[in-house]
PDB file of C-alpha atoms in Angstrom:
ATOM      1  CA  MET M 138     103.341  72.403  86.383  1.00 50.00           C
ATOM      2  CA  SER M 139     103.936  76.061  85.861  1.00 51.00           C
ATOM      3  CA  SER M 140     107.188  77.612  86.961  1.00 50.00           C
ATOM      4  CA  LYS M 141     105.290  79.875  89.375  1.00 51.00           C
ATOM      5  CA  LYS M 142     103.972  76.951  91.421  1.00 56.00           C
ATOM      6  CA  SER M 143     107.239  75.019  91.457  1.00 58.00           C
ATOM      7  CA  ALA M 144     109.449  77.966  92.435  1.00 59.00           C
ATOM      8  CA  PRO M 145     110.467  78.083  96.109  1.00 61.00           C
ATOM      9  CA  LEU M 146     108.830  80.758  98.225  1.00 57.00           C
ATOM     10  CA  PRO M 147     111.010  83.551  99.589  1.00 58.00           C
ATOM     11  CA  ALA M 148     111.623  83.297 103.309  1.00 54.00           C
ATOM     12  CA  SER M 149     111.261  86.238 105.637  1.00 53.00           C
ATOM     13  CA  SER M 150     111.946  86.642 109.354  1.00 55.00           C
ATOM     14  CA  GLY M 151     114.528  83.900 109.303  1.00 57.00           C
ATOM     15  CA  GLY M 152     112.215  81.530 107.451  1.00 55.00           C
ATOM     16  CA  LEU M 153     109.586  81.558 110.192  1.00 58.00           C
ATOM     17  CA  MET M 154     106.865  83.359 108.276  1.00 59.00           C
ATOM     18  CA  ARG M 155     105.786  83.391 104.659  1.00 60.00           C
ATOM     19  CA  PHE M 156     103.449  85.749 102.879  1.00 60.00           C
ATOM     20  CA  PHE M 157     100.871  84.343 100.499  1.00 62.00           C
ATOM     21  CA  GLU M 158      98.870  86.445  98.091  1.00 63.00           C
ATOM     22  CA  ASP M 159      96.229  83.760  97.612  1.00 66.00           C
ATOM     23  CA  GLU M 160      92.889  84.759  99.028  1.00 70.00           C
ATOM     24  CA  THR M 161      90.730  82.271 100.865  1.00 75.00           C
ATOM     25  CA  LYS M 162      86.983  81.941 100.586  1.00 83.00           C
ATOM     26  CA  GLY M 163      84.817  83.682 103.114  1.00 84.00           C
ATOM     27  CA  PHE M 164      83.711  87.147 104.035  1.00 86.00           C
ATOM     28  CA  LYS M 165      86.071  90.012 104.742  1.00 87.00           C
ATOM     29  CA  VAL M 166      85.815  92.013 107.969  1.00 89.00           C
ATOM     30  CA  ASP M 167      87.321  95.449 108.350  1.00 92.00           C
ATOM     31  CA  PRO M 168      90.014  95.538 111.080  1.00 92.00           C
ATOM     32  CA  LEU M 169      88.302  98.564 112.634  1.00 96.00           C
ATOM     33  CA  ILE M 170      85.220  96.430 113.293  1.00 95.00           C
ATOM     34  CA  VAL M 171      87.323  93.603 114.737  1.00 94.00           C
ATOM     35  CA  VAL M 172      88.901  96.005 117.231  1.00 96.00           C
ATOM     36  CA  SER M 173      85.848  98.139 118.007  1.00 97.00           C
ATOM     37  CA  ILE M 174      83.468  95.290 118.927  1.00 97.00           C
ATOM     38  CA  PRO M 175      85.568  93.919 121.842  1.00 97.00           C
ATOM     39  CA  VAL M 176      86.391  97.437 123.049  1.00 97.00           C
ATOM     40  CA  SER M 177      82.722  98.377 123.064  1.00 98.00           C
ATOM     41  CA  LEU M 178      81.783  95.154 124.889  1.00 98.00           C
ATOM     42  CA  ILE M 179      84.403  95.859 127.550  1.00 97.00           C
ATOM     43  CA  THR M 180      83.141  99.431 127.916  1.00 97.00           C
ATOM     44  CA  VAL M 181      79.516  98.323 128.270  1.00 96.00           C
ATOM     45  CA  SER M 182      80.563  95.704 130.810  1.00 95.00           C
ATOM     46  CA  TRP M 183      82.397  98.328 132.877  1.00 94.00           C
ATOM     47  CA  MET M 184      79.427 100.700 132.702  1.00 94.00           C
ATOM     48  CA  ILE M 185      77.064  97.962 133.873  1.00 94.00           C
ATOM     49  CA  HIS M 186      79.423  97.091 136.704  1.00 93.00           C
ATOM     50  CA  ILE M 187      79.836 100.737 137.793  1.00 92.00           C
ATOM     51  CA  PHE M 188      76.228 101.920 137.507  1.00 92.00           C
ATOM     52  CA  LEU M 189      74.090  98.842 138.084  1.00 90.00           C
ATOM     53  CA  ALA M 190      76.106  96.620 140.414  1.00 75.00           C
ATOM     54  CA  PRO M 191      75.533  97.293 144.123  1.00 67.00           C
TER      55      PRO M 191
END
């Protein structure tokens, strides 16, 4: 084993959270897209409710 894998990880936030630099497989999504899609869906829902609901 290499010394990098056997070394203990540094603890942060009182040992409750650890930061890993390893990247997982999968596609990356920009945080702006993750926030803008729900906001736009909420806005469209409100517009439908205001203008089309009796």
